[in-house]
XYZ file of C-alpha atoms in Angstrom:
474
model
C -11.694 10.909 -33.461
C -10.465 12.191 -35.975
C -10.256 10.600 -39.995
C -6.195 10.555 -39.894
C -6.211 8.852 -36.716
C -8.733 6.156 -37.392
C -6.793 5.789 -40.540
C -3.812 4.936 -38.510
C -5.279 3.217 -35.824
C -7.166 0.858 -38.962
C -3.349 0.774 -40.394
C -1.595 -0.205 -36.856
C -4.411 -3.001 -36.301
C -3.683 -4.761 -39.938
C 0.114 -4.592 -39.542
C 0.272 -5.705 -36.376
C -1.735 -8.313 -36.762
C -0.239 -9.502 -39.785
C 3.415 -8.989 -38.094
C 2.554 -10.723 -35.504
C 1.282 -14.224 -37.341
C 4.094 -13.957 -40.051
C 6.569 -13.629 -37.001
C 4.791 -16.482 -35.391
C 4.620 -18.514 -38.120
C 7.655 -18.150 -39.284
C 9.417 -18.664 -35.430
C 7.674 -21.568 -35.177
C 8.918 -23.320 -38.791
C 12.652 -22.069 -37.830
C 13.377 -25.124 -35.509
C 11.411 -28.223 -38.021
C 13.187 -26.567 -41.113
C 16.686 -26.817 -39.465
C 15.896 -30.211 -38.318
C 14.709 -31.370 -41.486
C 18.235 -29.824 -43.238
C 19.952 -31.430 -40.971
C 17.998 -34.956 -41.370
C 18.704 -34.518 -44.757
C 22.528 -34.454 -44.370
C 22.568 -37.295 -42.085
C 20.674 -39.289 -44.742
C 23.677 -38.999 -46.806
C 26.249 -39.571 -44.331
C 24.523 -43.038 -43.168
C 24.151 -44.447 -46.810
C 28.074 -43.450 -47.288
C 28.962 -45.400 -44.238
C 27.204 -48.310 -45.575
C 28.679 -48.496 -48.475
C 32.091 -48.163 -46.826
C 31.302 -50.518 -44.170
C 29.635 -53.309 -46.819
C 33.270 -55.426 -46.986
C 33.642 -55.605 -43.310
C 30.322 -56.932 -42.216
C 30.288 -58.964 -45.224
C 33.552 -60.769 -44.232
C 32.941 -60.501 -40.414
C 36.092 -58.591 -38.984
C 34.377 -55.147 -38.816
C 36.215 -55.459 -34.847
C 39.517 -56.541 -36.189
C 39.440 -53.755 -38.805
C 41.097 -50.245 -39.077
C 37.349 -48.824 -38.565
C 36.838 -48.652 -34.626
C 40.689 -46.333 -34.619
C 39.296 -44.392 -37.244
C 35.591 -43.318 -35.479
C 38.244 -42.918 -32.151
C 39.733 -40.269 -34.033
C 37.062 -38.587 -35.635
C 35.875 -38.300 -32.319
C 39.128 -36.765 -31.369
C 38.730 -33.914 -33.664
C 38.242 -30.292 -33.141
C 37.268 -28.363 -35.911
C 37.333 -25.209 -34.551
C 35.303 -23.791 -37.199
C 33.226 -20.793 -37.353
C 29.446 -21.337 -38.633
C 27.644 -17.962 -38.858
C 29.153 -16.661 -35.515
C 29.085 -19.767 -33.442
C 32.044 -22.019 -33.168
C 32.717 -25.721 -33.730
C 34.910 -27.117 -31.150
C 33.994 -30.802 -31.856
C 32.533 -33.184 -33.785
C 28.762 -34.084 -32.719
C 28.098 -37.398 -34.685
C 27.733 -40.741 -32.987
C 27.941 -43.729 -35.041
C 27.005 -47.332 -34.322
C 26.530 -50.413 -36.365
C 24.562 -53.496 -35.993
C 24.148 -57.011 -37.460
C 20.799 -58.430 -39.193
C 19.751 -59.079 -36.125
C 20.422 -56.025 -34.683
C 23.065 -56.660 -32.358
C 25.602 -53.530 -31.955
C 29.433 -54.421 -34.060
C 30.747 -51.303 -33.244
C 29.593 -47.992 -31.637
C 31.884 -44.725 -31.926
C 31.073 -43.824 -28.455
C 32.194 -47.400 -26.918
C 28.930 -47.631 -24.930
C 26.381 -49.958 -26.842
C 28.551 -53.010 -28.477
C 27.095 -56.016 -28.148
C 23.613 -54.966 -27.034
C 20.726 -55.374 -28.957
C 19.250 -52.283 -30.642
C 16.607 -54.516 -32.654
C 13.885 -52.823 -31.047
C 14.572 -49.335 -31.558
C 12.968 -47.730 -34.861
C 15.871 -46.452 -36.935
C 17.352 -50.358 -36.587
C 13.712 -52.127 -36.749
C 12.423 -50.221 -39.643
C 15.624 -50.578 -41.860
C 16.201 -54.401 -41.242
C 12.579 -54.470 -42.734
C 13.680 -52.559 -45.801
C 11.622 -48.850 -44.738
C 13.135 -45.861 -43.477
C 14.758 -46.027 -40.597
C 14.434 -42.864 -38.281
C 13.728 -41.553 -34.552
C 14.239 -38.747 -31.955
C 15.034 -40.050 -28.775
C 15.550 -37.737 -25.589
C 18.727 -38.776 -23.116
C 17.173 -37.459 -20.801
C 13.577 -38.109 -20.393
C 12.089 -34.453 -18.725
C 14.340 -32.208 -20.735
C 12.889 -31.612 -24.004
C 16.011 -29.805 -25.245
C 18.207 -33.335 -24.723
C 15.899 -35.057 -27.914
C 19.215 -36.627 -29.950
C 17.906 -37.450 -34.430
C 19.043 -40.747 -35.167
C 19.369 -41.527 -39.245
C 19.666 -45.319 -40.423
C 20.686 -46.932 -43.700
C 21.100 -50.919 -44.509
C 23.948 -52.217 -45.045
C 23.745 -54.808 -48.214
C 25.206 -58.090 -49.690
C 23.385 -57.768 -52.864
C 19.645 -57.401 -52.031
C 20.141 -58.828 -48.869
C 20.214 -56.613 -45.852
C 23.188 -57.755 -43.576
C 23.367 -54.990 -41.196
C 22.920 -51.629 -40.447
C 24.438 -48.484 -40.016
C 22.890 -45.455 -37.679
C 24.375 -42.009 -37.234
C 23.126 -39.588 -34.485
C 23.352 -36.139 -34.157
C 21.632 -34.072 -30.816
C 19.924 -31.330 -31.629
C 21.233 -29.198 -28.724
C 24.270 -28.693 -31.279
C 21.858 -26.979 -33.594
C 20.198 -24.823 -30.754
C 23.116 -22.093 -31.384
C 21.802 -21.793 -35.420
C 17.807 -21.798 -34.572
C 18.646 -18.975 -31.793
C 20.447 -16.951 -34.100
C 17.903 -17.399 -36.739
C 15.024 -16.012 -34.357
C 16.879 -13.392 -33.115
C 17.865 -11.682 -36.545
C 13.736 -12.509 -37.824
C 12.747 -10.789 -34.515
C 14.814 -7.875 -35.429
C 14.472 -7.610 -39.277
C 10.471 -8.425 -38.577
C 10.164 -5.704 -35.777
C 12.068 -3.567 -37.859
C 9.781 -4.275 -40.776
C 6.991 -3.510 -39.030
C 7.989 -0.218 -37.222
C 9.007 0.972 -40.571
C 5.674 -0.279 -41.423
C 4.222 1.680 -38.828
C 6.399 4.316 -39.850
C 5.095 4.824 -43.245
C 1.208 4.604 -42.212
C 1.636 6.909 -39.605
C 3.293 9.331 -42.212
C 0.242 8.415 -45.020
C -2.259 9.464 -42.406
C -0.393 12.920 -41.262
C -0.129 13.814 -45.118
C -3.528 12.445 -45.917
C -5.251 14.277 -42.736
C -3.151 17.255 -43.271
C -4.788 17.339 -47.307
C -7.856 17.064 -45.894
C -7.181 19.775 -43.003
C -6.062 22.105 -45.517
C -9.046 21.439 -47.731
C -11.728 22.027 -44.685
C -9.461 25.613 -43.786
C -10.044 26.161 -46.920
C -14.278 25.595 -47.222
C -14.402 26.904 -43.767
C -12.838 30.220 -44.614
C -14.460 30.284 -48.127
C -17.974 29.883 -46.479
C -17.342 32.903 -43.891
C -16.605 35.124 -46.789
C -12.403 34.980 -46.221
C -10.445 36.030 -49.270
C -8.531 32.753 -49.690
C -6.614 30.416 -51.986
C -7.648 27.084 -52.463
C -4.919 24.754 -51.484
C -2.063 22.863 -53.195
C -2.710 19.150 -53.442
C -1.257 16.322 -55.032
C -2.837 15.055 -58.791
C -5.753 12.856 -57.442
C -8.559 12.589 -55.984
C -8.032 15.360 -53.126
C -6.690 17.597 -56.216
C -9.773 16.762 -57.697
C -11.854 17.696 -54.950
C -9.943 20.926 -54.492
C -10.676 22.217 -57.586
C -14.300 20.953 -57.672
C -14.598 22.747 -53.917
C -13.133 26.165 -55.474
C -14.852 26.145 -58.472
C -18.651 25.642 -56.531
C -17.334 28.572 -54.290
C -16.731 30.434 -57.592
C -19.898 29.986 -58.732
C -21.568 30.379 -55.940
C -19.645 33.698 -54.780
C -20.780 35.112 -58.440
C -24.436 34.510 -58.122
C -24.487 35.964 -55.073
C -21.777 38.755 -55.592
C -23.770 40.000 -58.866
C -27.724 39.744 -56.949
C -26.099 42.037 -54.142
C -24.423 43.965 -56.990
C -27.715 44.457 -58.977
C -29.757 45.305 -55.170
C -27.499 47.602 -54.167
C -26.485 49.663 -57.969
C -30.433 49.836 -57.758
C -30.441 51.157 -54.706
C -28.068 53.775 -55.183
C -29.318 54.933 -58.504
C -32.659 56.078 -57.747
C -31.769 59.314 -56.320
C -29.667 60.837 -59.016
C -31.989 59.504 -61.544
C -34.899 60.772 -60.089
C -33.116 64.118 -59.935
C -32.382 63.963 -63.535
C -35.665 63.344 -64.443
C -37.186 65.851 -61.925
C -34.838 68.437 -63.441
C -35.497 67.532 -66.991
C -39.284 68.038 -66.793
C -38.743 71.735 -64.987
C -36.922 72.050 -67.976
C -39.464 71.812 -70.360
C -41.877 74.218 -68.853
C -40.623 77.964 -68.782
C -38.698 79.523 -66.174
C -36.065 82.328 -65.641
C -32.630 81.844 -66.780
C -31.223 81.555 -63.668
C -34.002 78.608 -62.358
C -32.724 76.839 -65.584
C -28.653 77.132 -65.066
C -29.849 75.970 -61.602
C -31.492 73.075 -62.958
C -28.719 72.366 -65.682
C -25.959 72.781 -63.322
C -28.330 69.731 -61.101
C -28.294 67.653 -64.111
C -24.738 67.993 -64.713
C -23.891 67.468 -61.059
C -25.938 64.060 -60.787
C -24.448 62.672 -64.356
C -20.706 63.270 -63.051
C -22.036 61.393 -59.895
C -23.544 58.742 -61.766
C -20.673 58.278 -63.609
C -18.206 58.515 -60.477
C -19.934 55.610 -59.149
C -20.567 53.445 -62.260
C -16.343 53.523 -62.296
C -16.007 53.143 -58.478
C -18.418 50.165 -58.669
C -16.361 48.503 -61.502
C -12.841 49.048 -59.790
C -14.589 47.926 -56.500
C -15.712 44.615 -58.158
C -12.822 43.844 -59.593
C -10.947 43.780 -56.684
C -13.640 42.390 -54.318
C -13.786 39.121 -57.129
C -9.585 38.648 -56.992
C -8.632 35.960 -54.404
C -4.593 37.117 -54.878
C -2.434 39.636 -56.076
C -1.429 39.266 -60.038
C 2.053 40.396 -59.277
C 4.147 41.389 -56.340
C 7.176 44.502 -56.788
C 8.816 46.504 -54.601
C 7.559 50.257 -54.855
C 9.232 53.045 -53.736
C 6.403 55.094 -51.428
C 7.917 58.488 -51.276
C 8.271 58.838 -54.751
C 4.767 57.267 -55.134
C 2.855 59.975 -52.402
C 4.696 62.493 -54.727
C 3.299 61.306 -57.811
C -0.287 61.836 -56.161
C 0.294 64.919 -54.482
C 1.131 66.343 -58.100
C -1.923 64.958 -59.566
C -3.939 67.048 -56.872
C -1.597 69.964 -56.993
C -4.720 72.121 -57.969
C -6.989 71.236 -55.378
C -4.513 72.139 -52.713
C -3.436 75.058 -54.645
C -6.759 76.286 -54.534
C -7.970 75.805 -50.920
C -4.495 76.277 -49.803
C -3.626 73.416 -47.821
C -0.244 72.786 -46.611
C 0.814 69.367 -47.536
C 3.965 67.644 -45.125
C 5.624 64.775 -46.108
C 7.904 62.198 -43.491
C 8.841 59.482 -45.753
C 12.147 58.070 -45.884
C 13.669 57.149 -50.003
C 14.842 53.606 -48.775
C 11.129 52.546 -47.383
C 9.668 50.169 -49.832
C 6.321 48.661 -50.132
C 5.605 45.065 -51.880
C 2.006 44.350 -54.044
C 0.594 45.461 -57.124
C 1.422 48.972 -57.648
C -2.086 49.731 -59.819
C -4.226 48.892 -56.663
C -1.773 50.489 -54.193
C -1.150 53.513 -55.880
C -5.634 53.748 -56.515
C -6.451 53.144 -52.743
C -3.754 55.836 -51.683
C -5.555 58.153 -54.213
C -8.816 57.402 -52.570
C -7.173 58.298 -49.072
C -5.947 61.534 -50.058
C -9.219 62.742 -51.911
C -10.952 61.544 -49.102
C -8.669 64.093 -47.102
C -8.802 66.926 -49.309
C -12.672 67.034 -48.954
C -12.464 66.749 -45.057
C -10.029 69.615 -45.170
C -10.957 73.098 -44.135
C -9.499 75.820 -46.446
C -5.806 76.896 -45.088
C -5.859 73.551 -43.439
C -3.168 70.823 -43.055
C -2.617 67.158 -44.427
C 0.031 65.231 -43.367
C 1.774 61.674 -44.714
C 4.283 59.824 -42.794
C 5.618 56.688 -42.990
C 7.342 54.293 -40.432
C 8.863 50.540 -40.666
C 8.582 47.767 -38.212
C 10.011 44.562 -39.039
C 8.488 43.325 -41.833
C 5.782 45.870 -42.469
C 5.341 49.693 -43.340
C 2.996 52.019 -41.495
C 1.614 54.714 -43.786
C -0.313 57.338 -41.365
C -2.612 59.927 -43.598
C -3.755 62.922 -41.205
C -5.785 65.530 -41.845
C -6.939 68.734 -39.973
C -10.835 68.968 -39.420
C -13.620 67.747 -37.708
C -13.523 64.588 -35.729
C -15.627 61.810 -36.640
C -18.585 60.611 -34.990
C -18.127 57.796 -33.150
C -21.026 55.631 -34.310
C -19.907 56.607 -37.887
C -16.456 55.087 -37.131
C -16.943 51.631 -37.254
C -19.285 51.502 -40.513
C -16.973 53.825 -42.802
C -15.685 51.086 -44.849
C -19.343 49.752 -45.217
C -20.333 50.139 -48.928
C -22.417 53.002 -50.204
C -21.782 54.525 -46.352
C -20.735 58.165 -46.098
C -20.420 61.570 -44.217
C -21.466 64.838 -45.576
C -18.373 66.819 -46.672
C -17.701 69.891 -44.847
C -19.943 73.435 -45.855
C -23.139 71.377 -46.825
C -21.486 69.303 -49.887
C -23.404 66.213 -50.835
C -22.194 62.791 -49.535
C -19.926 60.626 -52.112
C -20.294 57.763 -53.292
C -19.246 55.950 -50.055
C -17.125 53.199 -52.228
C -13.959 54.887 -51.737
C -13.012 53.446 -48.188
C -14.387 49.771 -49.050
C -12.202 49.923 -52.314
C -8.909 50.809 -49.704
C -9.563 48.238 -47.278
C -10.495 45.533 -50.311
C -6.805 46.400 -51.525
C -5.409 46.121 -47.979
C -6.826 42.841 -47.268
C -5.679 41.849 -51.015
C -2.439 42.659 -49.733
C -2.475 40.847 -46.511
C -2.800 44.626 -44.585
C -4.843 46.756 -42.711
C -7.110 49.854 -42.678
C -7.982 51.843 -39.122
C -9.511 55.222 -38.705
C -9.300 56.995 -35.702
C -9.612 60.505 -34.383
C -6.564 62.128 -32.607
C -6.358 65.498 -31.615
C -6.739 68.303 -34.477
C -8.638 66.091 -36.676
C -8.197 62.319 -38.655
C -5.596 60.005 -39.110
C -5.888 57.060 -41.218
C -3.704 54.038 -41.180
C -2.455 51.659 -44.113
C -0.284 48.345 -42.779
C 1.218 46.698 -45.728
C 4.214 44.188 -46.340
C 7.785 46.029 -46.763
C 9.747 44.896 -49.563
């Protein structure tokens, strides 16, 4: 499975978990906590009747008074109010009142007077000076039909002489506690989907850092030419640098012992010409056995020399992992440029040169490295080139990229040489018997092409060689 999904899945488990007990918890305190508000408020409104009905009991014509019309009325009344959505079409409260001994003076609803209510807690406990409370149901199975019943004394000094009760059912506060769940079931669910939300997007970003960051070893360690990736200040940043700069190091040790192996390699044979030719030197000879000899030592210095600045261009570019800058460059006027610089070469095996290249076509890198591995191409065709023979550069656009085609008459290559010409130190034998070069200049080309996110092919097509560039247009 993989590390961002475990991550979530971890993530989902925890917030779940914990939405699901808050939500619980929470439901289940909804219903006591409106209760106890509302327990509250009927504490108040029983010790305010008491201290309104104090004079009456006191002087015994509670019945006789103005009191019984006035709880008729109040229950008369419609409110019609609206309370957080729900409407109040009537008044809920029941209120009764009973002598010290508990006998019922007056009841709002016109059911209980004259019985005797000692018995029942909210009566009992405040004729014995405690607090008088209970929950009754009215009807027995329905637990919905439980009705809170608040009592306060009613006093003639210190004495208790009566007491008042006021009831309230608590299927008139159903309508608040449903409304209350509903709106925590949304605003929780909510919660936690956004919840959900956000640790599902902390373990795409979090697996996609990481993803980018094993692309990135993964392509280092098979010898890509890649950039490490761009992550956040932290710990991945961290480990990004820490993962490029081992691959730095560890590119370099083993970049300069293959550097050192193969230099080695390579130098041995004009050296040990040199030196062979240097100690005919000494002893004596005919003239022309030591211009031959000279001429040798001449010809293995300039190759020595050739490939000591090969080597260096090829390491520079083989050690870049990007481009320092990126311009358009014009590639007609470019192939020009070079064709000049070789004007005597051609000149002087008389080649015809043909150019297809369109002003407008455009190609986008560094123009040092492009304008060296399109040297290297065309000296590679000028030695491959038979005297009188023909070298042609075209150039040909499709959709984002640029084609540039290199031919040049001669003989075809062999096909087990085709697939090892960019190899390092690998090269033909140039046409009449001419020594072999210094193999480096096809690896430098396709190190630049790759630098510039391109291509090199060589193929054989009929009359001879064509060789392909693929770069970015501009």
């Amino acid at each position: 499975m993989p590390l961002g999904v475990r991550i979530f899945a971890v993530y989902f488990l925890f917030v779940g978990l914990a939405g699901w007990f808050v939500l619980s918890t929470v439901m289940d305190e909804i219903r006591p906590g409106v209760r106890q508000s509302t327990e509250e408020t009927l504490v108040d409104t029983a010790n305010l009747l008491a201290e309104i009905l104090r004079d009456p009991v006191i002087a015994g014509n509670l019945a006789q008074s103005h009191l019984p019309e006035v709880l008729k009325a109040y229950g008369r009344r419609r409110p019609e109010a609206s309370i957080w959505g729900h409407t109040k079409s009537q008044v809920n409260h029941r209120i009764y009142v009973t002598d010290a001994s508990g006998t019922v003076l007056l009841d709002s609803s016109g059911l209980a007077v004259g019985r005797d209510y000692s018995r029942w807690n909210d009566v009992y406990l405040t004729l014995r000076g405690d607090y008088g409370a209970r929950s009754t149901r009215e009807d027995p199975n329905n637990p919905d039909s439980s009705v809170m019943y608040v009592a306060a004394p009613i006093r003639d000094g210190e004495r208790i002489i009566g007491v008042v009760s006021v009831a309230k059912p608590n299927q008139t506060l159903q309508p608040y506690i449903e409304r209350s769940q509903r709106r925590l079931i949304w605003l929780g669910s909510g919660l936690v989907v956004l919840g959900l939300l956000v640790g599902a997007l902390l373990s795409w970003w979090l697996s996609r850092s990481l993803g980018k960051l094993t692309d990135y070893a993964q392509a280092a360690s098979a010898g890509q030419r890649v950039k490490p990736p761009r992550l956040p200040s932290g710990e991945l940043g961290q480990l990004a640098v820490a993962v490029e700069q081992m691959r730095s190091e560890l590119e370099g040790r083993d970049y300069v012992e293959r550097y050192v192996h193969t230099l080695t390699h390579e130098l041995k044979s004009p050296l040990a010409a040199i030196r062979g030719a240097a100690e005919l030197l000494d002893s004596d000879m005919p003239a022309e056995q030591h211009q031959r000899f000279v001429g040798n030592i001449q010809r293995e210095a300039a190759r020595l020399q050739q490939l000591s600045e090969r080597l260096l261009h090829l390491a520079q570019v083989e050690q870049r992992q990007g481009l320092e800058e990126r311009v358009a460059i014009a590639l007609a006027p470019l192939v020009e440029e070079l064709i000049e610089a070789q004007r005597a070469r051609i000149d002087a095996a008389q080649l015809c040169v043909e150019q297809e290249l369109a002003p407008a076509l455009k190609l986008q890198g560094e123009r040092f490295l492009l304008r060296q591995a399109l040297a290297n191409l065309l000296d590679n065709a000028l030695d491959f080139t038979p005297e009188g023979g023909l070298i042609r550069v075209k150039a040909e656009r499709c959709g984002e990229r640029i084609t540039v085609r290199l031919f040049n008459q001669g003989g075809a290559i062999p096909e087990y040489a085709l697939t090892r010409l960019t190899e390092r130190f690998y090269s033909l034998p140039r046409p009449g018997g001419g020594r072999k070069s210094t193999g480096l200049g096809l690896n430098f080309v396709e190190e630049v092409a790759e630098l510039h996110g391109g291509t090199l092919s060589i193929r054989n097509v009929s009359g001879g060689v064509e060789v392909s560039l693929n770069l970015l247009a501009a």
